[in-house]
Coordinates of N, CA and C in Angstrom, one line a residue:
M20 N -66.5 54.9 199.2 CA -66.9 55.6 200.6 C -65.3 56.2 200.5
M21 N -65.4 57.4 201.5 CA -64.6 58.5 201.8 C -63.7 57.7 202.7
R22 N -62.2 57.8 202.6 CA -61.5 57.3 203.7 C -60.3 58.1 203.5
S23 N -59.6 58.3 204.7 CA -58.2 59.3 204.9 C -57.0 58.4 204.0
L24 N -56.4 59.3 203.8 CA -54.8 58.6 203.0 C -54.3 57.7 204.1
N25 N -54.4 58.1 205.3 CA -53.8 57.1 206.4 C -54.5 56.2 206.6
E26 N -55.6 56.2 206.4 CA -56.7 54.7 206.6 C -56.3 53.8 205.5
V27 N -56.2 54.6 204.4 CA -56.0 53.4 203.1 C -54.7 53.1 203.3
Q28 N -53.8 53.9 203.6 CA -52.5 53.1 203.8 C -52.5 52.3 204.8
G29 N -52.8 52.2 206.1 CA -52.9 51.4 206.9 C -53.5 49.9 206.7
M30 N -54.6 50.2 206.0 CA -55.5 49.0 205.8 C -54.6 48.2 204.5
V31 N -54.0 48.8 203.6 CA -53.4 48.3 202.2 C -52.1 47.5 203.1
H32 N -51.5 48.4 204.0 CA -50.3 47.5 204.6 C -50.8 46.2 205.5
K33 N -51.9 46.1 206.1 CA -52.4 45.1 206.6 C -52.9 43.9 205.7
A34 N -53.7 44.5 204.7 CA -54.1 43.4 203.7 C -52.9 42.6 203.0
A35 N -51.8 43.6 202.8 CA -50.5 42.7 202.3 C -49.7 41.8 203.4
R36 N -50.2 42.3 204.5 CA -49.4 41.4 205.2 C -50.2 40.1 205.3
G37 N -51.3 40.2 205.3 CA -52.3 39.0 205.1 C -52.3 38.1 204.5
A38 N -51.9 38.9 203.1 CA -51.8 38.0 201.7 C -50.5 37.3 201.8
G39 N -49.3 37.7 202.6 CA -48.1 36.8 202.8 C -47.2 37.9 202.0
V40 N -47.1 39.1 202.1 CA -45.9 39.6 201.1 C -45.2 40.2 202.4
P41 N -43.9 40.2 202.1 CA -42.9 40.5 203.0 C -42.9 41.9 203.4
L42 N -42.4 42.0 204.8 CA -42.9 43.2 205.6 C -42.2 44.3 204.5
G43 N -41.1 44.5 204.4 CA -40.5 45.4 203.5 C -41.4 46.0 202.3
H44 N -41.7 44.9 201.5 CA -42.6 45.4 200.5 C -44.0 45.9 200.9
C45 N -44.7 45.4 201.6 CA -45.9 46.0 202.7 C -45.5 47.6 202.8
E46 N -44.6 47.9 203.3 CA -44.2 49.1 203.9 C -44.2 49.9 202.7
D47 N -43.5 49.7 201.7 CA -43.3 50.5 200.3 C -44.6 50.4 199.6
I48 N -45.5 49.5 199.5 CA -46.6 49.6 198.7 C -47.6 50.3 199.5
S49 N -47.5 50.3 200.6 CA -48.7 51.4 201.5 C -48.1 52.7 201.4
A50 N -46.9 53.0 201.2 CA -46.2 54.1 201.3 C -46.9 54.8 200.0
A51 N -46.8 54.1 198.8 CA -47.0 54.4 197.4 C -48.6 54.7 197.2
M52 N -49.3 54.3 198.4 CA -50.9 54.3 198.0 C -51.1 55.8 197.3
P53 N -50.5 57.0 198.2 CA -51.1 58.6 197.5 C -50.8 58.5 196.3
D54 N -49.6 58.1 195.8 CA -49.3 58.1 194.6 C -50.1 57.1 193.5
F55 N -50.0 56.0 194.0 CA -51.5 55.1 193.1 C -52.5 55.8 192.9
I56 N -53.3 56.4 194.1 CA -54.5 57.1 193.9 C -54.5 58.3 192.9
A57 N -53.5 59.0 193.2 CA -53.2 60.2 192.3 C -53.0 59.8 190.6
L58 N -52.3 58.6 190.5 CA -52.3 58.1 189.1 C -53.7 57.8 188.4
G59 N -54.4 57.3 189.5 CA -56.0 56.9 189.0 C -55.9 55.2 189.2
G60 N -54.9 54.8 190.1 CA -54.8 53.6 190.4 C -56.1 52.8 190.9
D61 N -56.7 51.8 190.6 CA -57.8 50.8 190.4 C -57.4 50.0 191.7
M62 N -57.9 50.4 193.1 CA -58.1 49.6 194.1 C -58.6 48.1 193.9
S63 N -59.6 47.8 193.2 CA -59.9 46.6 192.9 C -58.7 45.6 192.4
A64 N -58.1 46.3 191.1 CA -56.8 45.6 190.7 C -55.8 45.3 191.6
L65 N -55.5 46.2 192.6 CA -54.7 46.2 193.5 C -55.2 44.9 194.5
V66 N -56.3 44.9 194.9 CA -56.6 43.5 195.5 C -56.8 42.1 195.0
A67 N -57.0 42.2 193.5 CA -56.6 40.9 192.8 C -55.3 40.7 192.8
A68 N -54.3 41.7 192.9 CA -52.8 41.6 192.6 C -52.4 40.6 194.2
L69 N -53.2 41.4 195.1 CA -52.8 40.9 196.4 C -53.3 39.2 196.5
N70 N -54.0 38.8 195.9 CA -54.7 37.8 196.2 C -54.3 36.4 195.2
D71 N -53.5 37.1 194.0 CA -52.5 36.2 193.4 C -51.5 35.6 194.2
P72 N -50.9 34.4 193.8 CA -49.7 34.1 194.4 C -48.8 34.9 194.0
H73 N -47.6 35.5 194.9 CA -46.8 36.4 194.6 C -45.3 35.8 194.1
E74 N -45.4 35.7 192.7 CA -44.1 35.2 192.1 C -42.7 36.2 192.3
P75 N -41.7 35.2 192.6 CA -40.8 36.3 192.8 C -40.3 36.8 191.4
W76 N -39.5 37.9 191.5 CA -39.1 38.4 190.2 C -37.9 37.6 189.7
V77 N -38.2 36.8 188.4 CA -37.1 36.0 188.0 C -37.1 36.4 186.3
D78 N -35.8 36.3 185.9 CA -35.8 36.8 184.6 C -36.6 37.9 184.1
G79 N -36.7 38.8 184.8 CA -37.6 39.8 184.0 C -39.0 39.7 184.5
H80 N -39.6 38.9 184.9 CA -41.1 38.3 185.2 C -41.3 38.3 186.6
G81 N -42.5 38.7 187.0 CA -42.9 38.5 188.2 C -44.3 39.7 188.8
S82 N -44.7 39.3 189.7 CA -45.8 40.3 190.1 C -45.1 41.8 190.6
A83 N -45.9 42.8 190.3 CA -45.6 44.3 190.5 C -45.2 44.3 192.0
I84 N -46.0 43.6 192.9 CA -45.8 43.6 194.3 C -44.6 43.0 194.9
M85 N -44.1 42.0 194.0 CA -42.5 41.5 194.7 C -41.3 42.2 193.7
A86 N -42.0 42.4 192.4 CA -40.8 43.0 191.3 C -40.4 44.6 191.5
G87 N -41.5 45.2 191.8 CA -41.2 46.6 192.1 C -40.5 47.2 193.0
P88 N -40.4 46.8 194.2 CA -39.4 47.3 195.2 C -38.2 46.9 195.1
T89 N -38.0 45.7 194.6 CA -36.7 44.8 194.4 C -36.2 45.9 193.0
A90 N -36.8 46.0 191.8 CA -36.2 46.6 190.8 C -35.8 48.1 191.2
I91 N -36.3 48.7 192.1 CA -36.1 50.1 192.6 C -34.9 50.2 193.4
D92 N -34.5 49.2 194.4 CA -33.6 49.0 194.7 C -32.0 48.7 194.2
L93 N -32.3 47.5 193.0 CA -31.5 47.3 192.0 C -31.1 48.6 191.2
A94 N -31.9 49.4 190.9 CA -31.8 50.7 190.1 C -30.8 51.7 190.7
R95 N -31.3 51.9 191.9 CA -30.6 52.8 192.9 C -29.4 52.5 193.2
A96 N -29.0 51.0 193.1 CA -27.7 50.4 193.6 C -26.7 50.3 192.8
G97 N -27.1 51.3 191.2 CA -26.3 51.3 190.1 C -26.3 50.0 189.4
Q98 N -27.2 49.2 189.3 CA -27.2 47.8 188.7 C -27.6 48.0 187.2
G99 N -27.9 49.2 186.7 CA -28.7 49.7 185.3 C -29.9 49.8 185.6
A100 N -30.7 49.8 184.3 CA -32.2 50.0 184.2 C -32.6 48.6 184.5
Q101 N -33.8 48.4 185.0 CA -34.4 47.2 185.4 C -35.8 47.1 184.7
R102 N -36.0 46.1 184.0 CA -37.0 45.7 183.2 C -38.1 44.6 183.7
I103 N -39.1 44.8 183.7 CA -40.4 44.3 184.4 C -41.3 43.8 183.3
N104 N -41.5 42.4 182.5 CA -42.1 42.1 181.5 C -43.3 41.6 182.3
G105 N -44.4 41.9 181.5 CA -45.8 41.3 182.0 C -46.2 41.7 183.1
A106 N -46.0 42.9 183.7 CA -46.2 43.5 184.9 C -47.9 43.4 185.1
D107 N -48.4 42.8 186.2 CA -49.7 42.7 186.1 C -50.4 44.0 186.9
L108 N -49.6 44.7 187.1 CA -50.1 46.1 187.5 C -49.1 47.3 187.8
P109 N -49.1 47.5 186.2 CA -47.8 48.7 186.1 C -48.0 49.8 186.7
L110 N -49.5 50.2 186.9 CA -49.4 51.7 187.7 C -49.1 51.6 189.1
L111 N -49.0 50.3 189.6 CA -48.3 50.2 190.9 C -47.0 50.5 191.0
L112 N -46.4 49.9 189.9 CA -44.9 50.3 189.8 C -44.4 51.6 189.5
H113 N -45.5 52.4 188.9 CA -45.2 53.4 188.5 C -45.2 54.6 189.8
A114 N -46.2 54.1 190.7 CA -46.6 55.0 192.0 C -45.3 54.5 192.8
L115 N -44.8 53.3 193.0 CA -43.6 53.0 193.6 C -42.4 54.0 193.4
V116 N -42.5 54.1 192.2 CA -41.4 55.1 191.9 C -41.6 56.3 192.1
S117 N -42.7 56.8 191.9 CA -43.0 58.3 192.2 C -43.1 58.5 194.0
M118 N -43.5 57.6 194.6 CA -43.3 57.3 196.1 C -41.6 57.6 196.2
A119 N -40.9 56.7 195.9 CA -39.3 56.8 195.9 C -38.8 58.0 195.5
N120 N -39.4 58.9 194.7 CA -38.6 60.0 194.1 C -39.1 61.0 195.2
R121 N -40.2 61.2 195.9 CA -40.4 61.9 196.7 C -39.3 61.8 197.8
F122 N -38.7 61.1 198.1 CA -37.6 60.8 199.0 C -36.3 60.9 198.4
G123 N -36.2 61.1 197.2 CA -34.7 61.9 196.5 C -34.4 60.5 195.8
A124 N -35.1 59.6 195.5 CA -34.4 58.5 194.5 C -33.8 58.8 193.2
G125 N -34.3 59.7 192.6 CA -33.9 60.2 191.2 C -34.2 59.0 190.2
L126 N -35.4 58.6 190.2 CA -35.7 57.3 189.2 C -36.8 58.0 188.0
I127 N -36.6 57.4 186.9 CA -37.8 57.1 185.8 C -38.3 55.7 185.8
C128 N -39.7 56.0 185.3 CA -40.3 54.7 185.0 C -40.9 54.9 183.8
D129 N -40.7 54.0 182.9 CA -41.2 54.2 181.3 C -41.9 52.9 181.3
V130 N -43.3 53.1 181.3 CA -44.6 51.8 181.2 C -44.9 52.1 179.9
Q131 N -44.6 50.8 179.1 CA -45.0 50.5 177.8 C -46.2 49.4 177.9
G132 N -47.5 49.3 178.3 CA -48.3 48.3 178.2 C -47.8 47.7 179.6
D133 N -47.7 46.5 179.4 CA -47.4 45.5 180.7 C -45.8 45.3 180.9
C134 N -45.0 46.1 180.0 CA -43.7 46.2 180.2 C -43.2 47.6 181.0
V135 N -42.5 47.5 181.9 CA -42.2 48.4 182.7 C -40.6 48.5 182.8
V136 N -40.0 49.7 182.6 CA -38.4 49.8 182.9 C -38.3 50.9 184.0
I137 N -37.5 50.6 185.0 CA -37.2 51.5 185.9 C -35.7 51.9 185.9
A138 N -35.3 53.0 185.8 CA -33.9 53.7 185.4 C -33.5 54.8 186.3
V139 N -32.2 55.1 186.5 CA -31.7 56.3 187.0 C -32.2 57.2 186.2
G140 N -32.9 58.3 186.6 CA -32.9 59.8 186.0 C -33.8 60.7 186.6
Q141 N -34.3 61.9 186.2 CA -35.4 62.5 186.8 C -36.8 62.2 186.0
G142 N -37.7 61.7 186.9 CA -39.0 61.2 186.8 C -39.7 62.6 187.2
P143 N -40.9 62.5 186.5 CA -42.0 63.5 186.9 C -42.5 63.3 188.2
S144 N -42.5 64.3 189.0 CA -43.6 64.2 190.3 C -45.1 64.2 189.9
V145 N -45.9 63.5 191.2 CA -46.9 63.5 191.1 C -47.5 64.1 192.0
D146 N -48.8 65.1 191.9 CA -49.7 65.8 192.5 C -50.5 64.7 193.4
L147 N -50.2 64.7 194.7 CA -50.9 63.9 195.5 C -52.4 64.4 195.9
P148 N -53.0 63.7 196.3 CA -54.2 63.9 196.8 C -54.3 64.5 198.2
A149 N -55.2 65.6 198.3 CA -55.3 66.2 199.7 C -56.5 65.8 200.6
G150 N -56.4 65.5 201.8 CA -58.0 65.1 202.0 C -58.4 63.8 202.1
P151 N -59.7 63.4 202.0 CA -60.0 62.0 202.0 C -60.4 61.7 200.4
V152 N -60.3 60.8 200.1 CA -60.3 59.8 199.0 C -61.4 58.9 198.8
D153 N -61.8 58.6 197.8 CA -63.0 57.7 197.4 C -62.7 56.7 197.0
I154 N -63.0 55.5 197.8 CA -62.3 54.0 197.8 C -63.8 53.4 197.4
D155 N -63.7 52.2 196.3 CA -64.5 51.6 196.1 C -65.3 50.6 197.3
S156 N -66.3 50.6 197.8 CA -66.6 49.5 198.5 C -66.2 48.1 198.8
G157 N -66.3 47.8 197.4 CA -65.8 46.2 197.4 C -64.7 46.1 197.3
A158 N -63.8 47.0 197.0 CA -62.3 46.8 197.0 C -61.9 47.1 198.5
W159 N -62.4 47.8 199.5 CA -62.3 47.9 200.8 C -62.7 46.6 201.5
A160 N -63.7 46.0 201.3 CA -64.3 44.7 201.5 C -63.1 43.6 201.4
G161 N -62.4 43.8 200.1 CA -61.4 42.7 199.4 C -60.2 43.0 200.4
L162 N -59.8 44.3 200.6 CA -58.7 44.6 201.6 C -59.1 44.4 203.1
A163 N -60.0 44.3 203.7 CA -60.4 44.0 204.7 C -60.6 42.4 205.1
A164 N -60.9 41.8 204.1 CA -60.5 40.3 204.3 C -59.4 39.7 204.4
L165 N -58.3 40.3 203.3 CA -57.2 40.0 203.6 C -56.3 40.4 204.8
A166 N -56.7 41.7 205.3 CA -56.2 42.1 206.8 C -56.8 41.3 207.8
A167 N -58.0 40.8 207.8 CA -58.3 39.8 208.6 C -57.6 38.5 208.7
L168 N -56.9 38.2 207.9 CA -56.1 37.0 208.1 C -54.6 37.3 208.9
T169 N -54.4 38.5 209.5 CA -53.5 38.5 210.2 C -53.9 38.5 211.9
L170 N -55.2 38.4 212.0 CA -55.8 38.2 213.5 C -55.9 36.9 213.9
V171 N -55.9 36.9 215.1 CA -56.0 35.5 215.9 C -57.3 35.4 216.1
P172 N -57.6 34.1 216.0 CA -59.2 33.7 216.1 C -59.6 33.7 217.4
E173 N -61.1 34.1 217.3 CA -61.6 34.4 218.7 C -62.2 33.4 219.3
T174 N -61.3 32.7 220.0 CA -61.8 31.3 221.1 C -61.2 31.2 222.4
D175 N -61.4 30.1 223.3 CA -61.1 30.4 224.7 C -59.9 29.8 224.6
T176 N -59.2 29.2 223.6 CA -57.9 28.5 223.7 C -57.1 29.8 223.1
S177 N -57.3 30.4 222.3 CA -56.3 31.7 222.1 C -56.2 32.5 223.1
R178 N -57.4 32.8 223.7 CA -57.4 33.8 224.8 C -56.6 33.3 226.0
S179 N -56.8 31.8 226.4 CA -55.8 31.4 227.4 C -54.4 31.5 227.0
A180 N -54.1 31.5 225.7 CA -52.7 31.7 225.4 C -52.4 33.3 225.5
G181 N -53.5 33.9 225.7 CA -52.6 35.4 225.9 C -53.3 36.4 225.1
A182 N -54.0 35.8 223.7 CA -54.8 37.0 223.0 C -55.8 37.6 224.0
G183 N -55.9 39.0 223.1 CA -56.9 39.7 223.5 C -56.9 39.9 225.2
A184 N -58.0 40.5 225.9 CA -58.1 40.5 227.2 C -58.1 39.3 228.2
G185 N -57.8 38.1 227.5 CA -57.8 37.0 228.3 C -59.5 36.3 228.3
L186 N -59.6 35.3 229.3 CA -60.7 34.8 229.8 C -61.7 35.8 230.5
T187 N -61.3 36.4 231.4 CA -62.0 37.3 231.9 C -61.4 39.0 231.7
D188 N -62.3 39.6 231.8 CA -61.8 41.1 231.3 C -62.8 41.8 232.8
N189 N -62.1 41.8 233.6 CA -62.6 42.7 234.8 C -62.4 43.7 235.3
D190 N -61.6 44.5 234.5 CA -61.0 45.9 234.9 C -62.1 46.8 234.3

């Protein structure tokens, strides 16, 4: 189904929050969605990565969702090349670097299978899509299910506690 890039970014942001991803990482991942799509990223693979436990980046291993933004920050802070071994979603790491480069990060991303190295250098830019993009309906449903985890249940108890319009909506 056709979706605007803003709609995709918003849904990915909400889905990542629903999956328990830290807010800063959610912002980076959603901002990288145009790059991810331009690179041919698989939205179903992103949903699968969001549904997996989020391993912190330890000893060069960890999920792309958790390791990517951290590796970019470390490389930009002068901590040398950052290697992520066994990356579950290497294309997301490439997209995160591409997005950071749009804002002047000056990074390269070397993807060799499931090993990704992020370092200071001049990386290529990605031609971003213009206009709506086609998103697989199954992937969209998966993102929506994760995003729904951020919502308050519709009960009289939640309404009496201040959710929604309250118990009566007479305006």
